[in-house]
Coordinates of C-alpha atoms in Angstrom, one line a residue:
X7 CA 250.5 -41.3 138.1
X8 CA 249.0 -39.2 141.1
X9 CA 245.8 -39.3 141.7
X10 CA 243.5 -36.3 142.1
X11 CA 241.4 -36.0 145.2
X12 CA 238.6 -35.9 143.1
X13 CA 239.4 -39.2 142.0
X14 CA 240.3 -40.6 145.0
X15 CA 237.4 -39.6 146.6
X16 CA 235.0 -41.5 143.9
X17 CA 237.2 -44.3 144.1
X18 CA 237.1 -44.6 147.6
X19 CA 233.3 -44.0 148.1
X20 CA 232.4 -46.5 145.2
X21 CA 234.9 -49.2 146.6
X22 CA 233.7 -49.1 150.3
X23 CA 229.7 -49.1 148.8
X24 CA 231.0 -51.7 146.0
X25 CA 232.2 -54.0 148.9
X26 CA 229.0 -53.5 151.5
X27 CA 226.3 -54.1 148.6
X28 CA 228.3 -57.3 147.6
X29 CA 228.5 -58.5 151.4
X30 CA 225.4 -57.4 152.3
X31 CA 223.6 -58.9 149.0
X32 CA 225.3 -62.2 149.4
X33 CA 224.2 -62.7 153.0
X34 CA 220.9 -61.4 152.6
X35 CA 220.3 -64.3 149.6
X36 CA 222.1 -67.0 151.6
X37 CA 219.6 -66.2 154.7
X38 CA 216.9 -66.1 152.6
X39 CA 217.9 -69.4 150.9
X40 CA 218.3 -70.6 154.3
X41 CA 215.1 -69.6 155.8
X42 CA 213.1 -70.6 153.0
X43 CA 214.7 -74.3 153.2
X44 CA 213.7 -74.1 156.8
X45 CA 209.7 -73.0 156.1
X46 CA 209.5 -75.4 152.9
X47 CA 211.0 -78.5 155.6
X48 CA 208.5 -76.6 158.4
X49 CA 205.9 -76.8 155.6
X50 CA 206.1 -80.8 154.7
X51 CA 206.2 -81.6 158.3
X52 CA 203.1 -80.0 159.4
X53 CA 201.4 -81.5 156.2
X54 CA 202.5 -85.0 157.5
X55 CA 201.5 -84.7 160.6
X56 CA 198.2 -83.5 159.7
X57 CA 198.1 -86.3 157.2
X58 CA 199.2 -88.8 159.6
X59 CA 196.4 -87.6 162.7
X60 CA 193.8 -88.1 159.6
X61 CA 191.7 -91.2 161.2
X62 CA 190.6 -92.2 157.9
X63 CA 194.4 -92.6 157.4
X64 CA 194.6 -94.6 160.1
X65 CA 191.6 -97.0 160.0
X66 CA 193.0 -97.8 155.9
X67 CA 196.3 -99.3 157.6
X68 CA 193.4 -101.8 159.1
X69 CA 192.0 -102.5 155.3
X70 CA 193.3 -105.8 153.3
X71 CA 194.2 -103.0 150.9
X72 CA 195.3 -99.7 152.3
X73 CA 196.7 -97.8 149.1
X74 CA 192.7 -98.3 147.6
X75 CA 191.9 -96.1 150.6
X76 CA 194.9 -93.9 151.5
X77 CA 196.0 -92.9 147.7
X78 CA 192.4 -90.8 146.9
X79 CA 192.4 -89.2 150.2
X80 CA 196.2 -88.1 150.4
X81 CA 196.8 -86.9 146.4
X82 CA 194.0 -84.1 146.7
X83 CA 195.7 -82.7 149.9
X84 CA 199.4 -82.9 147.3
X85 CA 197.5 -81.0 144.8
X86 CA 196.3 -78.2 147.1
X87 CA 199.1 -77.8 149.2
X88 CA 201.8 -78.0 146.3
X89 CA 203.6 -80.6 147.8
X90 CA 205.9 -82.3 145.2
X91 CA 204.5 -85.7 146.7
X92 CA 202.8 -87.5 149.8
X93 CA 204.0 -90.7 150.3
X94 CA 202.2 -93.1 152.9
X95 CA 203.9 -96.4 153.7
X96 CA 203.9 -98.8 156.5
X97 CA 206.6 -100.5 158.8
X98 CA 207.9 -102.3 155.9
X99 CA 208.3 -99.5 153.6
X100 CA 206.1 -100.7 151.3
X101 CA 204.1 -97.5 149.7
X102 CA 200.4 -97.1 150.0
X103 CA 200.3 -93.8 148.2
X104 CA 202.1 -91.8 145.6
X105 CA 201.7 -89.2 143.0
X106 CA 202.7 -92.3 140.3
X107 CA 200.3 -94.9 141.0
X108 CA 202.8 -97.1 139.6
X109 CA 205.2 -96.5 142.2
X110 CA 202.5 -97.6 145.0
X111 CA 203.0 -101.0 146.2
X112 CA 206.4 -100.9 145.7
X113 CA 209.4 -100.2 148.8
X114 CA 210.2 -96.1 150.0
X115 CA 213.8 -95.1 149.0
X116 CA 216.1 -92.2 150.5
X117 CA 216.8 -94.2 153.4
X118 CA 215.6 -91.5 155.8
X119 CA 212.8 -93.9 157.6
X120 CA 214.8 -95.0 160.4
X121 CA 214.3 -91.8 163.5
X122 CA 210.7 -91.8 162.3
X123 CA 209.9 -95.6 162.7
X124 CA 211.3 -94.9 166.5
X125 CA 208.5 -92.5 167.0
X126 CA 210.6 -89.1 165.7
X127 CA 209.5 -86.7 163.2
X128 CA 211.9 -85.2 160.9
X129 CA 213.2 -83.4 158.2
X130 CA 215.8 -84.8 155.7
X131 CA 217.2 -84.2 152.4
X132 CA 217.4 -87.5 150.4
X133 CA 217.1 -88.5 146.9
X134 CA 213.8 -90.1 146.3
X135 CA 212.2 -91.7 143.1
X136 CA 211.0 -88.4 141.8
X137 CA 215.1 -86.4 142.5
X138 CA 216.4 -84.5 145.2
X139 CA 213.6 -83.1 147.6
X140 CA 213.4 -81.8 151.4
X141 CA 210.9 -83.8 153.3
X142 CA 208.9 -83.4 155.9
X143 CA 208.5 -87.2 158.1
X144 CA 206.2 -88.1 160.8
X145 CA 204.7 -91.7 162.1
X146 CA 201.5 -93.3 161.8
X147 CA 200.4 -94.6 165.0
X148 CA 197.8 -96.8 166.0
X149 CA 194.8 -96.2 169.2
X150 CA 197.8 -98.0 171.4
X151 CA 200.3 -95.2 170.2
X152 CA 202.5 -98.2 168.6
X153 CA 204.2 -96.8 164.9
X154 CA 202.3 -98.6 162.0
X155 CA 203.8 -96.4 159.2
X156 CA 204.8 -93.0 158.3
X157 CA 204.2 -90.1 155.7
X158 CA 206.8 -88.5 154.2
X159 CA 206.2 -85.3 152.2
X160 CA 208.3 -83.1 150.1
X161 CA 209.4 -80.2 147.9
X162 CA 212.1 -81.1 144.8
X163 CA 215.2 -79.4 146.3
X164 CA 215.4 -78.1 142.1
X165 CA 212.0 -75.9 142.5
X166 CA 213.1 -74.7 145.9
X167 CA 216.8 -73.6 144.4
X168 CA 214.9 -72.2 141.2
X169 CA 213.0 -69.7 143.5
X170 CA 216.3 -69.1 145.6
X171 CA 218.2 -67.9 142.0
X172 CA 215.1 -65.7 141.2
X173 CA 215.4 -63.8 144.9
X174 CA 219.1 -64.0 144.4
X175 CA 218.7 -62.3 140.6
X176 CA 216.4 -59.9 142.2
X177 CA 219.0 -59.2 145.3
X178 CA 221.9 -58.8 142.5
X179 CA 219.3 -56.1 140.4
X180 CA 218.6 -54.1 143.9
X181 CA 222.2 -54.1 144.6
X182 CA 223.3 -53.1 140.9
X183 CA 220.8 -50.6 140.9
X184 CA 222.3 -49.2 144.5
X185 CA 225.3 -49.6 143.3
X186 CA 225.0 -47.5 140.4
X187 CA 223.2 -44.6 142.3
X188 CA 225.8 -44.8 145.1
X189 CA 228.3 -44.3 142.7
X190 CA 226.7 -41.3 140.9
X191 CA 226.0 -40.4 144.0
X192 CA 230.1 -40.9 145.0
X193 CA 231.0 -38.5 141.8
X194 CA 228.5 -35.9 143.2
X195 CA 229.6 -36.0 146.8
X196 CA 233.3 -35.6 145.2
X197 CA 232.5 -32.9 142.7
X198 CA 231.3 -30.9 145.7
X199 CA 233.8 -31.4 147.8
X200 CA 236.1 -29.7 145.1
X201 CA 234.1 -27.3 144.4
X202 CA 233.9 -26.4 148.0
X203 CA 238.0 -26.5 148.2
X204 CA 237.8 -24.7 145.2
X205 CA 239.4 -27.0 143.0
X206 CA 242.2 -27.3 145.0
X207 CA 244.4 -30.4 146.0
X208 CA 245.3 -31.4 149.2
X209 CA 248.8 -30.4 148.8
X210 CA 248.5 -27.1 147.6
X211 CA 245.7 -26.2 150.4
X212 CA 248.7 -27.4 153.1
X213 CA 250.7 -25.1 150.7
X214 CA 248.2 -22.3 150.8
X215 CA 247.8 -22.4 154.5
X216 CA 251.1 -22.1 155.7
X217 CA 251.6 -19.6 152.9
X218 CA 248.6 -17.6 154.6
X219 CA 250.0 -18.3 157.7
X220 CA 253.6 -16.6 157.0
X221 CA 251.3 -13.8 155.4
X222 CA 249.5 -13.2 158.2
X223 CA 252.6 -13.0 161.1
X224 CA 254.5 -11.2 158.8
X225 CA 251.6 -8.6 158.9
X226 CA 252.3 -5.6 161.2
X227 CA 248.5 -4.6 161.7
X228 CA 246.3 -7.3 164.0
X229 CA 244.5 -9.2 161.6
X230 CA 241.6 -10.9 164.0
X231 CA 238.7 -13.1 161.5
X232 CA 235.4 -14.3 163.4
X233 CA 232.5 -17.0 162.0
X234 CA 229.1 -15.9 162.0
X235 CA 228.1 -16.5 165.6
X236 CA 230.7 -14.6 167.0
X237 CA 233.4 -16.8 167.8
X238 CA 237.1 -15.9 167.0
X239 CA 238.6 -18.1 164.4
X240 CA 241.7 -16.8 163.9
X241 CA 244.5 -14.1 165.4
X242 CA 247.9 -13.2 164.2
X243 CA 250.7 -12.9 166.9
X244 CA 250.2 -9.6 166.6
X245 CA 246.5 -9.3 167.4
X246 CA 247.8 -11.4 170.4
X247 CA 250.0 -8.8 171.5
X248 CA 247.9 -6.4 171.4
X249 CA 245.3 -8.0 172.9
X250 CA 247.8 -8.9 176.2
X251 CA 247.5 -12.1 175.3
X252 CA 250.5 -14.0 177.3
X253 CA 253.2 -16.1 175.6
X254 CA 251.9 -19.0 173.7
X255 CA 248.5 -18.2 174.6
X256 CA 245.3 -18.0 172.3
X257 CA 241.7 -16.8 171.9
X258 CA 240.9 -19.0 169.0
X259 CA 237.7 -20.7 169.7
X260 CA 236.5 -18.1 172.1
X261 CA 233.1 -15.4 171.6
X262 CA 234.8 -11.9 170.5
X263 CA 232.7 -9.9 173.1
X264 CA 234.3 -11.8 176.2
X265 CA 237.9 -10.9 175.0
X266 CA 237.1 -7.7 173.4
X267 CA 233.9 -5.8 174.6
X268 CA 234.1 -2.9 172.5
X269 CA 234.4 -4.8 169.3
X270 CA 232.0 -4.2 166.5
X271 CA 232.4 -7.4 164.2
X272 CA 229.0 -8.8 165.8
X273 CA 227.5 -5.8 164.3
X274 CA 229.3 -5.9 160.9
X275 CA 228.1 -9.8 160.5
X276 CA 224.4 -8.4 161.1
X277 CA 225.0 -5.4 159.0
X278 CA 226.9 -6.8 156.4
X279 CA 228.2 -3.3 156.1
X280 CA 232.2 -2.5 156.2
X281 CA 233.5 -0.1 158.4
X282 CA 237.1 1.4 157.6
X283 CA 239.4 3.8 160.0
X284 CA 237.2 3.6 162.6
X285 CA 239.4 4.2 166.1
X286 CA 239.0 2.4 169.8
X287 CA 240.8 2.0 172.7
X288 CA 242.6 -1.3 172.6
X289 CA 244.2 -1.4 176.3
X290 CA 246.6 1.6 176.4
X291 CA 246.4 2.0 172.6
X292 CA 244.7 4.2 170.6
X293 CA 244.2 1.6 167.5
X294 CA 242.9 2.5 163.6
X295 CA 240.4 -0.5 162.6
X296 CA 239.0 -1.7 159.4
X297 CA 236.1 -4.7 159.8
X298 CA 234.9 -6.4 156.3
X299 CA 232.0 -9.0 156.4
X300 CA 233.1 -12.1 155.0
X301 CA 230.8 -13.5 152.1
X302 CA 230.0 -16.8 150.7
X303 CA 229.6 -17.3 146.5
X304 CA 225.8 -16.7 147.4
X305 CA 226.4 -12.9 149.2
X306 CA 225.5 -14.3 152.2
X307 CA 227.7 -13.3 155.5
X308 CA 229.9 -16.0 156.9
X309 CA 231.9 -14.0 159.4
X310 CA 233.8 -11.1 159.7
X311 CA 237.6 -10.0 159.5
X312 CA 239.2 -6.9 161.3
X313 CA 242.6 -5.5 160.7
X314 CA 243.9 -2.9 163.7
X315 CA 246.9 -0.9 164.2
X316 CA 248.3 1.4 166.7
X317 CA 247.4 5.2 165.8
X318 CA 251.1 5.9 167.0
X319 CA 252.7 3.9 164.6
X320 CA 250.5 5.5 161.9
X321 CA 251.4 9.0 163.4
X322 CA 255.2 7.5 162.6
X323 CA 255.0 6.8 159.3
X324 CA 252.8 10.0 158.7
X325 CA 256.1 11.6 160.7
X326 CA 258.5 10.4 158.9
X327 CA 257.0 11.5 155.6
X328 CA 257.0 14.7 156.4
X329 CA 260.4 14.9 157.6
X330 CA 260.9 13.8 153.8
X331 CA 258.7 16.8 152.9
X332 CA 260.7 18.7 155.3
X333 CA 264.3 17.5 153.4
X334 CA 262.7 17.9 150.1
X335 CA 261.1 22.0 151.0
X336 CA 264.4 22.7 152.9
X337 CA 266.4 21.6 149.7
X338 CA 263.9 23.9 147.5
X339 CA 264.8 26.3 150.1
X340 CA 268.7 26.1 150.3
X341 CA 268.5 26.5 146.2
X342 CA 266.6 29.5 146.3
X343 CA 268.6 31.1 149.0
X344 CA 271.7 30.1 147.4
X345 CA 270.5 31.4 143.8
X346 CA 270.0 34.7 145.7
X347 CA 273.6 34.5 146.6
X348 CA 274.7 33.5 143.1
X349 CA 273.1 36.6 141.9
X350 CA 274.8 38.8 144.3
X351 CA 278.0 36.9 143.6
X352 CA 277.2 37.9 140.0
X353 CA 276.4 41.6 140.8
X354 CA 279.6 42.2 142.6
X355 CA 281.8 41.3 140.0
X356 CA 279.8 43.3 137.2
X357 CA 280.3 46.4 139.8
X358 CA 284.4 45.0 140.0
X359 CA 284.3 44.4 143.5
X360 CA 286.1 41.3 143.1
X361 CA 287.6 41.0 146.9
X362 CA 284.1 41.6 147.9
X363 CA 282.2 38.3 146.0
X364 CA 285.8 36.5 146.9
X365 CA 285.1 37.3 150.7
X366 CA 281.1 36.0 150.2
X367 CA 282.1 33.1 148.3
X368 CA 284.7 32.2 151.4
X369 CA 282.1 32.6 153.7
X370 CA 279.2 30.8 152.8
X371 CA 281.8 27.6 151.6
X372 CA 283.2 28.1 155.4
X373 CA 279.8 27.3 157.0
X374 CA 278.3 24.6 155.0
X375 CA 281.4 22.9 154.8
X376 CA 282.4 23.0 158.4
X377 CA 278.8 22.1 159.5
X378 CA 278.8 19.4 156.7
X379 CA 282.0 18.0 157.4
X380 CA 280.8 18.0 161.0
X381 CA 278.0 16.1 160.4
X382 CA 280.3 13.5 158.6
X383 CA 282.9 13.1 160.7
X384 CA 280.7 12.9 164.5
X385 CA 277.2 11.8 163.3
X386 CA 277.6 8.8 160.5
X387 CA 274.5 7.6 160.5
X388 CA 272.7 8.5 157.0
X389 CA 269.7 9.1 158.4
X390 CA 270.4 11.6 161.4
X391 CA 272.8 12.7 159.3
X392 CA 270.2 13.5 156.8
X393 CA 268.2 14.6 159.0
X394 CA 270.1 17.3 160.8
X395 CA 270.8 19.1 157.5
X396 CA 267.8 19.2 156.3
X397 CA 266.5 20.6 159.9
X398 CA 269.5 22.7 159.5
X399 CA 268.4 24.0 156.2
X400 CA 264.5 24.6 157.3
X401 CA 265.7 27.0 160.0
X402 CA 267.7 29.1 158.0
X403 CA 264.2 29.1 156.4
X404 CA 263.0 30.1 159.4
X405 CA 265.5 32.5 160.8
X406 CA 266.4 30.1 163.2
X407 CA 269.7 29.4 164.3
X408 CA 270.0 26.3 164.8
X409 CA 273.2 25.0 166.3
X410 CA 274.9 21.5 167.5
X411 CA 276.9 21.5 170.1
X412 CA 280.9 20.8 168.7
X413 CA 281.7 18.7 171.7
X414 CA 278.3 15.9 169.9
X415 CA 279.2 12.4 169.1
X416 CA 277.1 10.1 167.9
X417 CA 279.3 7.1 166.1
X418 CA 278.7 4.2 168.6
X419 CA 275.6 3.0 167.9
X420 CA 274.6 -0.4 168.9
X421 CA 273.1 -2.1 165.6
X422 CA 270.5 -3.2 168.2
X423 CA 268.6 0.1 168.2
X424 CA 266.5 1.4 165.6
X425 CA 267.5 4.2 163.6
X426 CA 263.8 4.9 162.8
X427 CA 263.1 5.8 166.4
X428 CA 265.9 7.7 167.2
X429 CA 265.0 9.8 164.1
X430 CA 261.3 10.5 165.7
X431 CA 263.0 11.2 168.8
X432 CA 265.7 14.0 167.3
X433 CA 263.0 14.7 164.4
X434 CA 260.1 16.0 166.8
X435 CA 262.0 17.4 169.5
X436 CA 263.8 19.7 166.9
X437 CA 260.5 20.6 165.7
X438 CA 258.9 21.4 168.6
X439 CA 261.9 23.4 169.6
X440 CA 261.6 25.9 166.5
X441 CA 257.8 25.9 166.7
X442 CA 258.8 27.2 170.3
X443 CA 261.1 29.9 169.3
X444 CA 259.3 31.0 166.6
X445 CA 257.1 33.2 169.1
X446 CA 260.3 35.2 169.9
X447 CA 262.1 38.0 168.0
X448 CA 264.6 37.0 165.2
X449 CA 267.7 37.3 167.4
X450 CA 266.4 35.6 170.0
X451 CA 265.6 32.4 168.2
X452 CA 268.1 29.6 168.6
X453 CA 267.7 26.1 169.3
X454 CA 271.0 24.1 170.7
X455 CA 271.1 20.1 170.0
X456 CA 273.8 18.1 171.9
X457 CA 274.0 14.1 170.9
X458 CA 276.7 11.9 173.1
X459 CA 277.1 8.3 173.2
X460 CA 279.9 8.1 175.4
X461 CA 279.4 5.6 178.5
X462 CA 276.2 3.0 178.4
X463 CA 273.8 5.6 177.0
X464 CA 272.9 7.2 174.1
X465 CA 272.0 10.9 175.0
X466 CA 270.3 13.0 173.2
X467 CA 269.4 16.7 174.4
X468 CA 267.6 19.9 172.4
X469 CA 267.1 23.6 174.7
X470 CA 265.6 26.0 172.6
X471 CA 264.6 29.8 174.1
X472 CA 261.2 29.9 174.0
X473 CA 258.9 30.5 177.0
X474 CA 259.4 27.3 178.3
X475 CA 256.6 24.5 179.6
X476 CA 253.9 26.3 181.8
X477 CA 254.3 24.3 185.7
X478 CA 250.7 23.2 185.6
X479 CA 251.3 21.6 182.3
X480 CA 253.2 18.6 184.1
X481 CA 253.8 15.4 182.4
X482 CA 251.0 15.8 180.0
X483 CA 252.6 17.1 177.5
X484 CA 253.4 13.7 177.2
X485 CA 249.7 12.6 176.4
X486 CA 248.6 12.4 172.8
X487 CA 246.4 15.2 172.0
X488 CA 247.6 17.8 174.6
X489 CA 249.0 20.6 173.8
X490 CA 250.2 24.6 175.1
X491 CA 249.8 26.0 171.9
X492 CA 246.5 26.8 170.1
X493 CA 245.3 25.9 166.7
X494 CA 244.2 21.7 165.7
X495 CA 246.7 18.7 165.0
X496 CA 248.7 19.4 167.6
X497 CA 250.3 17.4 170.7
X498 CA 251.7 14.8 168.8
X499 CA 254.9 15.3 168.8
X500 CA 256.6 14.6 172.4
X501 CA 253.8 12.1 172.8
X502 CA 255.3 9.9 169.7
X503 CA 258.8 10.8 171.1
X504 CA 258.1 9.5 174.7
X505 CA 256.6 6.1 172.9
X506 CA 259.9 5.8 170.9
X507 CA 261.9 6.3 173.7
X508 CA 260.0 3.7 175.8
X509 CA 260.0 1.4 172.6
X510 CA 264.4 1.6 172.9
X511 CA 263.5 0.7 176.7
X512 CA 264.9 4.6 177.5
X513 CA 262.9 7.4 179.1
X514 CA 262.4 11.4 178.6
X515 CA 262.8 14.4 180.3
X516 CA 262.2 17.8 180.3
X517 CA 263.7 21.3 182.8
X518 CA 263.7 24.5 182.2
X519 CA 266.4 26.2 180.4
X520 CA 269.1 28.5 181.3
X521 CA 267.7 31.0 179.2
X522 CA 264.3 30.7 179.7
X523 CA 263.7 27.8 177.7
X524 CA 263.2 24.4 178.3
X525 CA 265.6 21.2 178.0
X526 CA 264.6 18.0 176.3
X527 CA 266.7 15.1 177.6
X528 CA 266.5 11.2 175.9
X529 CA 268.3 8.8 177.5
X530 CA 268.9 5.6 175.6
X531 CA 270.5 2.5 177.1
X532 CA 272.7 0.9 174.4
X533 CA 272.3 -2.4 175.5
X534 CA 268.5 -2.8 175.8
X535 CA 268.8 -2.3 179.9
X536 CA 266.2 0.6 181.1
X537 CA 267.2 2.6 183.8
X538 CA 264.9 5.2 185.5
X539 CA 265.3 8.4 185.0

């Protein structure tokens, strides 16, 4: 069975505390039990050494009968200083004191005497007439400094291990006691830690991260997040690239302000207010930001996340939807020109004029075949297929002719280039060309597209006959935002084809017209190789 973190965690905590109370509750009884051995022994020593510089101790040795002397003075010291017994004997061994008066008189055992009848003083465990006991020894001497007996005091080794199992029960309480709280203490420390993972294992937040981080490269916007003092925490590759941050590089751990001063997340985490579509330059890019302040459970900010894009690309996709306005209100308009048609189809043969609708009905099949089968046969692909006819349809709505050139081929493209940029490319330029003619009379608006592929290049070139790009104009025409015609929303169109073109590593053009116009040139390499123009 696997265990849970959770469980782990309380198992570990309580095992590691489990094993340092034990060790640390052993060693702190047996060096207590040791140091109180070593004061108790310190203890009968200094008794008998004050018992043995007594000179009333010392003149008895001189009486007929020392243990009439030496007993009363020595057993009133026992009594105060707890001493289990004081034992006074001479050279012999023979006792002249001792708490059992019928043990005086009679010879010392524990043969223990020997170091203190050399003039040593000691201390000794032996088994003496009253059990086990730690003693304290020390010599009697005489005016000449000669040994003329000794002392011997001691503690019963059974009262000094009866205090040692009542520090040692105490130790085991304390460390039973910590023990317990250390391990409710274990369960809390672990319940927080999974509440602060959110309940989640270890395996499923390796899980979650590199599902988060699949998420977040797979993102097209710049997703950039920030803690609450300001430093970068995390940046998808594309925030990188957009950034200019080189190969392999990173801005992780750095202050947002030093890589990007005109950032705003400092002023979202001390807001706490969320700013969405908010633009700023980002390099060369014109970029579309939303910032959110991150929260914690308790509301309070943490950080800071901000997703950017290029305006360009939004343009794109705004682009492309209205070309799919453009199919769908050029399709509305091919139905109600063509139900116009039905209906004089209709009146001609209620009037019998039968060669008449036969000779319409030829006609109109004759175009939109030919042009249909054109588009087939020379241009393939769906979408500038697609495209063209529905451009084709919006300037018959228009009065527009609008006319590709027979000797266009467009079948060999490279799988390499992307359809969707080619589609701005030959999407804008064909609207900007009938937005140009548009100022001329009706006969005089036409707009000419020619589309090759032969040799390295893809080529693709629209002349229309309006009044052409005025000289001072230049190459900002280019520039997103300028524009030669009056009125808002405008200069977006060759700007968005002049960033497609660069994004297929090609270039555009522009010269004036044969007929007053001007001539739109986009030169693709087909095998990713840019060549100046």
């Amino acid at each position: 069975m696997k265990l849970k973190l959770q469980t782990k965690l309380i198992l570990l905590i309580g095992s590691l505390l489990s094993l340092v109370i034990v060790v640390l509750a052993f060693s702190f009884q047996r060096m207590w039990t040791t140091s109180h051995k070593e004061q108790i022994g310190a203890t009968a020593l200094n008794i008998a050494k004050t018992v043995a510089a007594m000179p009333d101790i010392r003149r008895a040795f001189q009486d007929p009968d020392p243990a009439r002397l030496i007993n009363p003075l020595v057993e009133p010291i026992r009594v105060e200083t707890g001493a289990e017994f004081i034992v006074v004997g001479n050279r012999q061994g023979i006792r002249y004191s001792h708490p059992d008066p019928d043990r005086i008189g009679k010879d010392m055992v524990g043969g223990d005497n020997g170091p203190v009848f050399e003039g040593r003083s000691i201390t000794s465990e032996a088994k003496g007439s009253l059990g086990l006991s730690l003693r304290g020894k020390t010599p009697v001497l005489d005016d000449n400094g000669n040994v003329i007996g000794v002392v011997s005091v001691g503690f019963l080794l059974e009262d000094i291990n009866e205090q040692a199992v009542h520090y040692r029960n105490t130790v085991l309480l304390i460390a039973f006691l910590t023990l317990l709280g250390g391990t409710g203490g274990a369960i809390l420390i672990a319940r927080g830690v999974k509440k602060s993972i959110l309940g989640l294992e270890p395996e499923e937040i390796g899980h979650l991260y590199q599902e988060k981080k699949a998420i977040l490269e797979s993102i097209r916007e710049g997703i950039l997040a920030v803690n609450r003092t300001g430093t970068i925490t995390l940046a998808n590759q594309t925030a990188l690239q957009l950034l200019g941050v080189p190969e392999n590089g990173t801005v992780t751990g750095r202050y947002i302000l030093d890589v990007l001063p005109s950032s705003r997340l400092v002023e979202v985490i001390a807001s706490g207010q969320a700013e969405f579509d908010q633009e700023m330059i980002l390099g060369d890019e014109v970029v579309v930001v939303n910032r959110l302040p991150v929260l914690d459970e308790d509301h309070r900010v943490i950080g800071a996340v901000s997703s950017f894009r290029t305006k360009s690309e939004l343009y794109r996709l705004n682009e492309e939807l209205a070309q799919v306005k453009l199919y769908a209100g050029g399709l509305r308009a091919q139905t109600h020109e063509y139900s116009n048609k039905l209906y004089m189809i209709s009146g001609l043969i209620q009037l019998g004029l039968y060669q008449e609708a036969i000779d319409l009905i030829t006609r109109e099949t004759d175009v939109h075949q030919n042009f249909i089968g054109f588009i087939m046969e020379e241009i393939p692909s769906r979408l500038l297929g697609g495209l063209l006819v529905g451009k084709f349809n919006r300037a018959n709505e228009l009065k527009v002719e609008l006319v590709v050139d027979p000797e266009s081929t467009f079948k060999d493209i490279p799988s390499s280039v992307n359809r969707f940029n080619l589609v701005t490319i030959l999407g804008n330029l064909i609207d900007n060309a009938m937005e140009a003619v548009l100022e001329q009379e009706e006969g005089r608006r036409r707009v000419t597209v020619f589309l090759t592929d032969l040799g390295e290049d893809l080529i693709v070139e629209v002349e229309d006959t309006g009044k052409g790009v005025p000289e001072e104009a230049g190459e900002r025409i280019f520039v997103s935002g300028f524009s030669t015609k009056e009125g808002g929303n405008r200069g977006l169109g060759l700007a968005l084809v002049k960033q497609a073109a660069e994004q297929l590593n090609g270039y555009v053009t522009y010269a004036s017209g044969e007929q007053g116009g001007t001539v739109f040139t986009v030169v693709v390499p087909k095998q990713g190789r840019r060549k100046g123009p």
